[in-house]
Amino acid sequence: MFNLLSIAAGLLVLVATSVGATVLNISALLPATTVIVACYAAARRDLFGALLATLVVGLVGGASIGPTRGVDLLALLLVVFATRWARRRLPLGRAAVAAGWATAASVVHDVSYVAIAALLLPGVPLAGTLLRVSPAIALLTGLVALPFNAALGALEPTLHARQAKTTLFR
Amino acid sequence: MFDLLLRFRTTALLGVYLLAAAALVLSGRRGVGPEVGVVGAATFQAMTGTQAAAHAATASVAGAWDRYLDLVAVGDENRRLRAELDRLRDEHTRLLGVMQENARLRAMVGFGEAHPQLELLPARVVAKDVSPFFRVLSVRLLVRDPRVHPGLPVVASSGVVGHVSAVVGTSAEVTLAVDPRSSIDVVVQHNRARGVVQGLGHADDYRARIAYLLRREEVALGDVVVTSGMGGRFPPDLVVGRIAAIREASHGLFQEVQVEPSVDFARLEEVFVILDDGAP
């Protein structure tokens, strides 16, 4: 149920971002919506839910259907594991903290993407693809992640209750 | 089996995830198609289908938004164009007035150049009397001149207007040539047949008649009637009008002839007072 909610919310953000980009005629500076969804799912779901949401949204969330999408999926996988690691150390249930983490995760994703692409894809120089790492995109991702996490957090009171109960018995 | 799958679902999904990613990465090396393999082809199909649906949703929402923006823009443009149209209409009206005034002033300048012997004092028409029995105008002299007095002739570029009947400062009352009280000595231009133009006082037109025109004088419709210069009030050969009607009387000394004034009194805006009557 909550996994479907993550996927639906992720797809909704993808469409909203795409519509916004079309309406505002922006193509270069877009938030990494797949990173937002991956962070959210990894922070609030089990690994299965996180992988499912990231896989679906990661497959859909890009114009490329070629090898770069595969590289993107691998980079997102790193984001998922990084977020799983971070959620034990950071209060990612709070929207502001989650947004900050999404900013950092966006940088992690971009650096991973560049590294994996240089490693796996023939003819992709590491130096050239470093241009893909954009602080502006990371900041924009954090900005979009803030309302995303706040809205979904408001939609999941039962999840909060369950998390609180788990913490109590731990 | 189901329990086993449920138990290792995370591992299985991780495998699917890695398989999909690997298939996609490999598709760049071997091309998209049967060479990708079953997993790669299935991933590819699912991905393109989902992306097509997302694209359709995006396109429809963006299209609706674009149409809305277009409508808003059309509304704004419509208001802007209406305002522009109103402004241009006002300007057109103003320019039309300026052009007409320019034409009138040119005609007045032409009149002055055609009669260099006359000393002309320009005046602007400020009011007209609506009564058909008293055809008068109020004019405002452009400069105050002590030589202006009742009886002085008033003309326009197209012909005789009347005479000054009262003066107060720079304001003057002009009795028109078509007023029943007015009498102007005239001749028919082509045969110099003499008569006196007097107003008829019609309610619906500005016609006058020529009194004392002898029956033996041959006149025709359209003949031009000009001032004779007799009496010393009006200078000679100023156009008064054209013969518009001739009534053949079976008896009497004179014939009844009506004159259509050359001046359009309804549209008269500028006139001259002739200070020097130009009498020979």
CSV table of C-alpha atoms in Angstrom, one decimal:
chain,number,residue,atom,x,y,z
A,1,MET,CA,0.0,0.0,0.0
A,2,PHE,CA,2.7,2.5,1.1
A,3,ASN,CA,5.0,1.2,-1.7
A,4,LEU,CA,2.3,2.0,-4.2
A,5,LEU,CA,1.9,5.5,-2.6
A,6,SER,CA,5.6,6.1,-3.0
A,7,ILE,CA,5.5,5.0,-6.6
A,8,ALA,CA,2.3,7.1,-7.4
A,9,ALA,CA,3.7,10.1,-5.6
A,10,GLY,CA,7.0,9.7,-7.5
A,11,LEU,CA,5.2,9.4,-10.9
A,12,LEU,CA,3.1,12.4,-10.0
A,13,VAL,CA,6.2,14.5,-9.2
A,14,LEU,CA,7.7,13.3,-12.5
A,15,VAL,CA,4.7,14.5,-14.4
A,16,ALA,CA,4.5,17.7,-12.5
A,17,THR,CA,8.2,18.4,-13.1
A,18,SER,CA,7.8,17.6,-16.8
A,19,VAL,CA,4.7,19.8,-17.1
A,20,GLY,CA,6.5,22.6,-15.2
A,21,ALA,CA,9.5,22.3,-17.5
A,22,THR,CA,7.3,22.4,-20.5
A,23,VAL,CA,5.2,25.3,-19.3
A,24,LEU,CA,8.2,27.3,-18.2
A,25,ASN,CA,10.3,26.3,-21.2
A,26,ILE,CA,13.1,25.0,-19.0
A,27,SER,CA,15.2,22.1,-20.1
A,28,ALA,CA,18.6,22.4,-18.5
A,29,LEU,CA,17.9,23.0,-14.8
A,30,LEU,CA,15.5,20.4,-13.5
A,31,PRO,CA,15.3,18.7,-10.1
A,32,ALA,CA,16.4,15.1,-9.9
A,33,THR,CA,13.0,13.7,-9.1
A,34,THR,CA,14.2,10.1,-9.2
A,35,VAL,CA,16.6,11.0,-6.4
A,36,ILE,CA,13.9,12.5,-4.4
A,37,VAL,CA,11.7,9.4,-4.7
A,38,ALA,CA,14.7,7.1,-4.0
A,39,CYS,CA,15.6,9.0,-0.9
A,40,TYR,CA,12.0,9.1,0.3
A,41,ALA,CA,11.4,5.4,-0.3
A,42,ALA,CA,14.7,4.4,1.2
A,43,ALA,CA,14.1,6.5,4.3
A,44,ARG,CA,10.6,5.4,5.0
A,45,ARG,CA,10.2,1.9,3.5
A,46,ASP,CA,12.0,-1.3,3.8
A,47,LEU,CA,14.6,-2.2,1.2
A,48,PHE,CA,12.0,-4.0,-1.0
A,49,GLY,CA,9.8,-0.9,-1.1
A,50,ALA,CA,12.7,1.3,-1.7
A,51,LEU,CA,14.0,-0.8,-4.6
A,52,LEU,CA,10.6,-1.1,-6.1
A,53,ALA,CA,9.8,2.6,-6.1
A,54,THR,CA,13.3,3.5,-7.3
A,55,LEU,CA,13.2,0.9,-10.1
A,56,VAL,CA,9.8,2.0,-11.4
A,57,VAL,CA,10.4,5.7,-11.1
A,58,GLY,CA,14.0,5.3,-12.3
A,59,LEU,CA,12.9,3.6,-15.4
A,60,VAL,CA,10.2,6.1,-16.2
A,61,GLY,CA,12.0,9.2,-15.1
A,62,GLY,CA,14.1,10.1,-18.0
A,63,ALA,CA,14.0,10.8,-21.6
A,64,SER,CA,16.8,8.4,-22.4
A,65,ILE,CA,16.0,4.7,-22.9
A,66,GLY,CA,19.5,3.7,-23.7
A,67,PRO,CA,22.5,2.7,-21.6
A,68,THR,CA,22.6,6.0,-19.7
A,69,ARG,CA,19.3,4.9,-18.1
A,70,GLY,CA,21.0,1.8,-16.9
A,71,VAL,CA,23.8,3.8,-15.5
A,72,ASP,CA,21.3,6.1,-13.8
A,73,LEU,CA,19.6,3.0,-12.2
A,74,LEU,CA,22.9,1.9,-10.8
A,75,ALA,CA,23.6,5.4,-9.4
A,76,LEU,CA,20.1,5.5,-7.9
A,77,LEU,CA,20.9,2.1,-6.3
A,78,LEU,CA,23.8,3.7,-4.5
A,79,VAL,CA,21.6,6.5,-3.4
A,80,VAL,CA,19.2,4.0,-1.9
A,81,PHE,CA,21.9,2.2,0.0
A,82,ALA,CA,23.4,5.6,1.1
A,83,THR,CA,20.0,6.7,2.4
A,84,ARG,CA,19.5,3.4,4.2
A,85,TRP,CA,22.8,4.0,5.9
A,86,ALA,CA,21.9,7.6,6.6
A,87,ARG,CA,18.5,7.0,8.1
A,88,ARG,CA,20.0,5.3,11.1
A,89,ARG,CA,22.0,8.5,11.8
A,90,LEU,CA,19.7,11.3,10.7
A,91,PRO,CA,16.1,12.1,11.5
A,92,LEU,CA,15.0,11.7,7.9
A,93,GLY,CA,11.3,11.6,9.0
A,94,ARG,CA,11.5,15.4,9.3
A,95,ALA,CA,10.8,17.0,6.0
A,96,ALA,CA,13.6,19.6,6.3
A,97,VAL,CA,16.2,17.1,7.2
A,98,ALA,CA,15.0,14.8,4.3
A,99,ALA,CA,15.2,17.7,1.9
A,100,GLY,CA,18.8,18.5,3.0
A,101,TRP,CA,19.7,14.8,2.6
A,102,ALA,CA,18.1,14.8,-0.9
A,103,THR,CA,20.4,17.7,-1.8
A,104,ALA,CA,23.4,15.7,-0.7
A,105,ALA,CA,22.1,12.6,-2.3
A,106,SER,CA,21.7,14.4,-5.6
A,107,VAL,CA,25.4,15.2,-5.5
A,108,VAL,CA,26.2,11.6,-4.6
A,109,HIS,CA,24.0,10.4,-7.4
A,110,ASP,CA,25.7,12.7,-9.9
A,111,VAL,CA,29.2,11.8,-8.9
A,112,SER,CA,28.3,8.1,-9.0
A,113,TYR,CA,26.6,8.5,-12.4
A,114,VAL,CA,29.8,10.1,-13.8
A,115,ALA,CA,32.0,7.4,-12.3
A,116,ILE,CA,29.8,4.5,-13.5
A,117,ALA,CA,29.4,5.9,-16.9
A,118,ALA,CA,33.1,6.4,-17.3
A,119,LEU,CA,33.6,2.9,-16.1
A,120,LEU,CA,31.0,1.0,-18.1
A,121,LEU,CA,30.3,3.0,-21.2
A,122,PRO,CA,32.8,3.0,-24.0
A,123,GLY,CA,33.9,6.4,-25.2
A,124,VAL,CA,32.6,8.3,-22.2
A,125,PRO,CA,35.5,10.4,-20.7
A,126,LEU,CA,35.3,11.0,-17.0
A,127,ALA,CA,36.4,14.7,-17.3
A,128,GLY,CA,33.7,15.5,-19.9
A,129,THR,CA,30.9,14.0,-17.9
A,130,LEU,CA,31.9,15.8,-14.8
A,131,LEU,CA,30.0,18.7,-16.2
A,132,ARG,CA,26.9,16.8,-15.2
A,133,VAL,CA,27.6,17.4,-11.6
A,134,SER,CA,25.6,20.6,-10.9
A,135,PRO,CA,25.2,22.2,-7.5
A,136,ALA,CA,22.3,24.1,-8.8
A,137,ILE,CA,20.4,20.9,-9.7
A,138,ALA,CA,21.3,19.5,-6.2
A,139,LEU,CA,19.8,22.6,-4.5
A,140,LEU,CA,16.8,22.6,-6.7
A,141,THR,CA,16.3,18.9,-5.8
A,142,GLY,CA,16.4,19.8,-2.2
A,143,LEU,CA,13.9,22.6,-2.7
A,144,VAL,CA,11.4,20.2,-4.4
A,145,ALA,CA,12.1,17.5,-1.9
A,146,LEU,CA,10.9,19.7,1.0
A,147,PRO,CA,7.2,20.0,0.0
A,148,PHE,CA,7.3,16.4,-1.4
A,149,ASN,CA,8.4,15.0,1.9
A,150,ALA,CA,6.1,17.3,3.9
A,151,ALA,CA,3.1,16.3,1.8
A,152,LEU,CA,3.7,12.6,1.9
A,153,GLY,CA,4.6,12.8,5.6
A,154,ALA,CA,1.2,14.3,6.2
A,155,LEU,CA,-0.4,11.5,4.2
A,156,GLU,CA,1.2,8.8,6.3
A,157,PRO,CA,0.1,9.2,10.0
A,158,THR,CA,-0.1,5.5,10.4
A,159,LEU,CA,3.4,5.1,9.3
A,160,HIS,CA,4.6,7.6,11.9
A,161,ALA,CA,2.7,5.7,14.5
A,162,ARG,CA,4.2,2.4,13.4
A,163,GLN,CA,7.7,3.9,13.4
A,164,ALA,CA,7.1,5.3,16.9
A,165,LYS,CA,5.9,2.0,18.2
A,166,THR,CA,9.0,0.3,16.6
A,167,THR,CA,11.3,2.8,18.3
A,168,LEU,CA,9.5,2.2,21.6
A,169,PHE,CA,10.0,-1.6,21.6
A,170,ARG,CA,13.5,-1.5,20.2
B,1,MET,CA,7.3,-21.6,-3.6
B,2,PHE,CA,5.3,-18.5,-3.0
B,3,ASP,CA,6.6,-18.4,0.6
B,4,LEU,CA,10.1,-18.8,-0.7
B,5,LEU,CA,9.6,-15.9,-3.2
B,6,LEU,CA,8.0,-13.8,-0.4
B,7,ARG,CA,10.9,-14.5,1.8
B,8,PHE,CA,13.6,-13.6,-0.7
B,9,ARG,CA,11.5,-10.9,-2.4
B,10,THR,CA,14.0,-8.2,-1.6
B,11,THR,CA,16.9,-10.2,-3.0
B,12,ALA,CA,14.8,-11.1,-6.1
B,13,LEU,CA,13.9,-7.5,-6.7
B,14,LEU,CA,17.5,-6.5,-6.2
B,15,GLY,CA,18.4,-9.1,-8.9
B,16,VAL,CA,15.7,-7.8,-11.2
B,17,TYR,CA,17.0,-4.3,-10.6
B,18,LEU,CA,20.6,-5.1,-11.4
B,19,LEU,CA,19.5,-7.2,-14.4
B,20,ALA,CA,17.4,-4.3,-15.8
B,21,ALA,CA,20.3,-1.9,-15.3
B,22,ALA,CA,22.8,-4.3,-16.9
B,23,ALA,CA,20.5,-4.9,-19.8
B,24,LEU,CA,20.1,-1.2,-20.4
B,25,VAL,CA,23.8,-0.6,-20.2
B,26,LEU,CA,24.5,-3.5,-22.5
B,27,SER,CA,21.9,-2.3,-25.0
B,28,GLY,CA,24.3,0.5,-25.8
B,29,ARG,CA,26.9,-1.9,-26.8
B,30,ARG,CA,24.9,-4.4,-28.8
B,31,GLY,CA,21.9,-2.3,-30.0
B,32,VAL,CA,18.3,-2.4,-29.0
B,33,GLY,CA,16.4,-5.5,-30.2
B,34,PRO,CA,16.5,-9.2,-29.8
B,35,GLU,CA,20.2,-9.1,-29.0
B,36,VAL,CA,19.4,-7.5,-25.7
B,37,GLY,CA,17.8,-10.6,-24.4
B,38,VAL,CA,14.4,-11.4,-22.9
B,39,VAL,CA,15.0,-9.3,-19.7
B,40,GLY,CA,16.4,-6.4,-21.6
B,41,ALA,CA,13.6,-6.4,-24.2
B,42,ALA,CA,10.9,-6.7,-21.5
B,43,THR,CA,12.5,-3.9,-19.5
B,44,PHE,CA,12.7,-1.8,-22.6
B,45,GLN,CA,9.0,-2.5,-23.5
B,46,ALA,CA,7.8,-1.6,-20.0
B,47,MET,CA,9.9,1.5,-19.9
B,48,THR,CA,8.8,2.8,-23.2
B,49,GLY,CA,5.1,2.1,-22.5
B,50,THR,CA,5.3,3.8,-19.1
B,51,GLN,CA,7.2,6.7,-20.6
B,52,ALA,CA,4.7,7.1,-23.4
B,53,ALA,CA,1.9,7.2,-20.8
B,54,ALA,CA,3.8,9.8,-18.7
B,55,HIS,CA,4.5,11.8,-21.9
B,56,ALA,CA,0.8,11.7,-22.8
B,57,ALA,CA,-0.1,13.0,-19.4
B,58,THR,CA,2.5,15.6,-19.5
B,59,ALA,CA,1.5,16.7,-23.0
B,60,SER,CA,-2.2,16.9,-22.1
B,61,VAL,CA,-1.6,19.0,-19.0
B,62,ALA,CA,1.0,21.2,-20.7
B,63,GLY,CA,-1.3,21.5,-23.7
B,64,ALA,CA,-4.2,22.6,-21.5
B,65,TRP,CA,-2.0,25.0,-19.6
B,66,ASP,CA,-0.7,26.4,-22.9
B,67,ARG,CA,-4.3,26.8,-24.2
B,68,TYR,CA,-5.2,28.6,-21.0
B,69,LEU,CA,-2.2,30.9,-21.3
B,70,ASP,CA,-3.1,31.5,-24.9
B,71,LEU,CA,-6.6,32.5,-23.9
B,72,VAL,CA,-5.3,34.8,-21.2
B,73,ALA,CA,-2.9,36.3,-23.8
B,74,VAL,CA,-5.7,36.7,-26.2
B,75,GLY,CA,-7.8,38.5,-23.6
B,76,ASP,CA,-5.0,40.8,-22.8
B,77,GLU,CA,-4.2,41.4,-26.4
B,78,ASN,CA,-7.9,42.0,-27.1
B,79,ARG,CA,-8.0,44.7,-24.4
B,80,ARG,CA,-4.8,46.2,-25.6
B,81,LEU,CA,-6.0,46.3,-29.2
B,82,ARG,CA,-9.4,47.8,-28.2
B,83,ALA,CA,-7.6,50.6,-26.3
B,84,GLU,CA,-5.3,51.1,-29.3
B,85,LEU,CA,-8.3,51.2,-31.6
B,86,ASP,CA,-10.0,53.8,-29.4
B,87,ARG,CA,-6.9,55.9,-29.3
B,88,LEU,CA,-6.5,55.6,-33.1
B,89,ARG,CA,-10.1,56.5,-33.7
B,90,ASP,CA,-9.7,59.6,-31.5
B,91,GLU,CA,-6.5,60.5,-33.4
B,92,HIS,CA,-8.2,59.9,-36.7
B,93,THR,CA,-11.1,62.2,-35.8
B,94,ARG,CA,-8.6,64.8,-34.6
B,95,LEU,CA,-6.6,64.5,-37.8
B,96,LEU,CA,-9.7,64.6,-39.9
B,97,GLY,CA,-10.6,67.9,-38.2
B,98,VAL,CA,-7.1,69.2,-38.7
B,99,MET,CA,-7.2,68.3,-42.4
B,100,GLN,CA,-10.6,69.9,-42.9
B,101,GLU,CA,-9.4,73.0,-41.1
B,102,ASN,CA,-6.3,73.0,-43.2
B,103,ALA,CA,-8.4,72.8,-46.4
B,104,ARG,CA,-10.6,75.7,-45.2
B,105,LEU,CA,-7.6,77.8,-44.2
B,106,ARG,CA,-6.0,77.1,-47.6
B,107,ALA,CA,-9.2,78.1,-49.3
B,108,MET,CA,-9.3,81.3,-47.2
B,109,VAL,CA,-5.7,82.0,-48.0
B,110,GLY,CA,-6.5,81.5,-51.7
B,111,PHE,CA,-9.5,83.8,-51.4
B,112,GLY,CA,-7.2,86.5,-49.9
B,113,GLU,CA,-4.7,86.1,-52.6
B,114,ALA,CA,-7.4,86.2,-55.3
B,115,HIS,CA,-8.6,89.6,-53.9
B,116,PRO,CA,-5.5,91.5,-52.9
B,117,GLN,CA,-7.4,94.8,-53.0
B,118,LEU,CA,-9.6,93.8,-50.1
B,119,GLU,CA,-8.5,94.2,-46.5
B,120,LEU,CA,-9.8,91.1,-44.7
B,121,LEU,CA,-10.3,90.5,-41.0
B,122,PRO,CA,-10.6,86.8,-40.2
B,123,ALA,CA,-13.2,85.6,-37.7
B,124,ARG,CA,-14.4,82.3,-36.4
B,125,VAL,CA,-18.0,81.3,-36.3
B,126,VAL,CA,-19.0,80.5,-32.7
B,127,ALA,CA,-22.8,80.2,-33.0
B,128,LYS,CA,-25.7,79.9,-35.4
B,129,ASP,CA,-29.3,81.0,-35.0
B,130,VAL,CA,-31.6,78.2,-35.5
B,131,SER,CA,-34.6,80.4,-36.4
B,132,PRO,CA,-35.4,80.3,-40.1
B,133,PHE,CA,-36.7,83.8,-40.0
B,134,PHE,CA,-33.5,85.3,-38.7
B,135,ARG,CA,-30.5,83.8,-40.4
B,136,VAL,CA,-27.7,85.1,-38.3
B,137,LEU,CA,-24.3,84.0,-37.1
B,138,SER,CA,-22.2,84.9,-34.1
B,139,VAL,CA,-18.6,85.3,-34.9
B,140,ARG,CA,-15.5,86.1,-32.9
B,141,LEU,CA,-13.0,88.4,-34.6
B,142,LEU,CA,-9.4,87.1,-34.3
B,143,VAL,CA,-8.2,90.7,-33.5
B,144,ARG,CA,-10.2,93.6,-32.2
B,145,ASP,CA,-10.4,96.3,-34.8
B,146,PRO,CA,-12.2,99.6,-34.3
B,147,ARG,CA,-13.0,99.8,-38.0
B,148,VAL,CA,-15.4,97.0,-37.7
B,149,HIS,CA,-19.0,98.4,-37.7
B,150,PRO,CA,-22.4,97.2,-38.7
B,151,GLY,CA,-22.9,97.0,-42.5
B,152,LEU,CA,-19.5,95.7,-43.4
B,153,PRO,CA,-19.7,92.7,-45.8
B,154,VAL,CA,-18.7,89.2,-44.6
B,155,VAL,CA,-17.5,86.6,-46.9
B,156,ALA,CA,-16.1,83.1,-46.9
B,157,SER,CA,-13.7,81.5,-49.4
B,158,SER,CA,-16.7,80.1,-51.3
B,159,GLY,CA,-18.6,83.4,-51.5
B,160,VAL,CA,-20.8,86.0,-49.8
B,161,VAL,CA,-21.9,85.2,-46.3
B,162,GLY,CA,-23.8,88.4,-45.3
B,163,HIS,CA,-23.1,91.6,-43.4
B,164,VAL,CA,-22.2,92.6,-39.9
B,165,SER,CA,-25.3,93.7,-38.1
B,166,ALA,CA,-23.8,94.3,-34.6
B,167,VAL,CA,-20.4,94.5,-33.0
B,168,VAL,CA,-19.4,94.2,-29.3
B,169,GLY,CA,-15.7,94.1,-28.7
B,170,THR,CA,-14.4,91.1,-30.7
B,171,SER,CA,-17.8,89.6,-31.0
B,172,ALA,CA,-20.0,90.4,-33.9
B,173,GLU,CA,-23.4,89.3,-35.3
B,174,VAL,CA,-23.6,88.6,-39.0
B,175,THR,CA,-26.9,88.7,-40.8
B,176,LEU,CA,-26.7,86.1,-43.6
B,177,ALA,CA,-27.3,86.8,-47.2
B,178,VAL,CA,-30.3,84.4,-47.0
B,179,ASP,CA,-31.9,86.4,-44.2
B,180,PRO,CA,-35.2,87.9,-45.2
B,181,ARG,CA,-33.9,91.3,-44.0
B,182,SER,CA,-30.9,91.1,-46.2
B,183,SER,CA,-30.7,92.7,-49.6
B,184,ILE,CA,-27.6,92.4,-51.9
B,185,ASP,CA,-27.3,93.9,-55.3
B,186,VAL,CA,-26.3,91.2,-57.7
B,187,VAL,CA,-25.9,90.4,-61.4
B,188,VAL,CA,-26.1,87.1,-63.3
B,189,GLN,CA,-22.5,86.6,-64.3
B,190,HIS,CA,-23.0,85.6,-67.9
B,191,ASN,CA,-25.3,88.3,-69.0
B,192,ARG,CA,-24.9,90.9,-66.2
B,193,ALA,CA,-28.7,90.9,-65.6
B,194,ARG,CA,-29.3,92.8,-62.4
B,195,GLY,CA,-31.4,92.0,-59.4
B,196,VAL,CA,-31.5,91.9,-55.6
B,197,VAL,CA,-30.9,88.8,-53.6
B,198,GLN,CA,-33.2,88.5,-50.6
B,199,GLY,CA,-33.6,85.6,-48.1
B,200,LEU,CA,-36.7,83.5,-48.3
B,201,GLY,CA,-36.7,82.4,-44.6
B,202,HIS,CA,-37.4,78.8,-45.4
B,203,ALA,CA,-37.2,76.5,-42.5
B,204,ASP,CA,-35.5,73.6,-44.4
B,205,ASP,CA,-33.0,75.3,-46.6
B,206,TYR,CA,-30.9,78.4,-47.1
B,207,ARG,CA,-32.3,79.5,-50.5
B,208,ALA,CA,-32.8,83.1,-51.5
B,209,ARG,CA,-34.5,84.8,-54.3
B,210,ILE,CA,-33.5,87.3,-56.9
B,211,ALA,CA,-36.0,90.2,-56.8
B,212,TYR,CA,-36.4,92.7,-59.6
B,213,LEU,CA,-34.9,90.4,-62.3
B,214,LEU,CA,-36.6,91.5,-65.5
B,215,ARG,CA,-38.6,88.9,-67.4
B,216,ARG,CA,-36.8,89.7,-70.6
B,217,GLU,CA,-33.4,88.6,-69.1
B,218,GLU,CA,-32.5,85.1,-70.2
B,219,VAL,CA,-31.2,83.1,-67.3
B,220,ALA,CA,-30.8,79.4,-66.9
B,221,LEU,CA,-30.5,77.0,-64.0
B,222,GLY,CA,-26.9,76.9,-62.7
B,223,ASP,CA,-26.1,80.4,-63.8
B,224,VAL,CA,-23.7,82.0,-61.4
B,225,VAL,CA,-24.9,85.0,-59.5
B,226,VAL,CA,-22.3,87.5,-58.3
B,227,THR,CA,-22.3,90.8,-56.4
B,228,SER,CA,-22.7,93.8,-58.7
B,229,GLY,CA,-20.7,96.3,-56.6
B,230,MET,CA,-23.6,98.7,-56.8
B,231,GLY,CA,-24.4,100.5,-53.6
B,232,GLY,CA,-20.8,100.4,-52.4
B,233,ARG,CA,-21.3,97.8,-49.7
B,234,PHE,CA,-20.1,94.7,-51.3
B,235,PRO,CA,-17.2,94.6,-53.7
B,236,PRO,CA,-18.1,93.5,-57.2
B,237,ASP,CA,-17.9,89.9,-58.5
B,238,LEU,CA,-18.1,88.0,-55.3
B,239,VAL,CA,-20.0,84.8,-55.8
B,240,VAL,CA,-23.3,84.7,-54.1
B,241,GLY,CA,-24.7,81.4,-55.5
B,242,ARG,CA,-26.2,79.6,-58.5
B,243,ILE,CA,-29.7,79.8,-59.9
B,244,ALA,CA,-31.6,76.8,-58.6
B,245,ALA,CA,-35.2,77.4,-59.7
B,246,ILE,CA,-36.9,79.6,-62.3
B,247,ARG,CA,-40.6,80.2,-62.2
B,248,GLU,CA,-42.1,81.5,-65.5
B,249,ALA,CA,-44.8,84.0,-64.6
B,250,SER,CA,-47.4,84.8,-67.2
B,251,HIS,CA,-47.7,88.4,-66.2
B,252,GLY,CA,-45.7,91.1,-64.5
B,253,LEU,CA,-42.3,92.8,-65.1
B,254,PHE,CA,-40.1,90.4,-63.2
B,255,GLN,CA,-39.4,86.8,-63.1
B,256,GLU,CA,-39.1,84.6,-60.0
B,257,VAL,CA,-35.7,83.1,-59.6
B,258,GLN,CA,-34.3,81.2,-56.6
B,259,VAL,CA,-30.7,81.1,-55.8
B,260,GLU,CA,-28.8,78.3,-54.0
B,261,PRO,CA,-26.0,80.1,-52.0
B,262,SER,CA,-22.5,79.1,-52.8
B,263,VAL,CA,-21.6,79.1,-49.1
B,264,ASP,CA,-22.6,76.1,-47.1
B,265,PHE,CA,-23.9,78.0,-44.0
B,266,ALA,CA,-24.4,74.8,-42.1
B,267,ARG,CA,-20.7,74.0,-42.2
B,268,LEU,CA,-19.3,77.5,-42.0
B,269,GLU,CA,-16.5,77.9,-39.5
B,270,GLU,CA,-14.3,80.7,-40.7
B,271,VAL,CA,-15.3,84.0,-42.4
B,272,PHE,CA,-13.7,87.3,-43.3
B,273,VAL,CA,-15.0,90.7,-42.6
B,274,ILE,CA,-14.1,93.0,-45.4
B,275,LEU,CA,-12.8,96.2,-43.9
B,276,ASP,CA,-12.1,97.9,-47.2
B,277,ASP,CA,-15.3,97.4,-49.2
B,278,GLY,CA,-13.3,97.6,-52.4
B,279,ALA,CA,-15.8,99.9,-54.0
B,280,PRO,CA,-14.4,101.4,-57.2
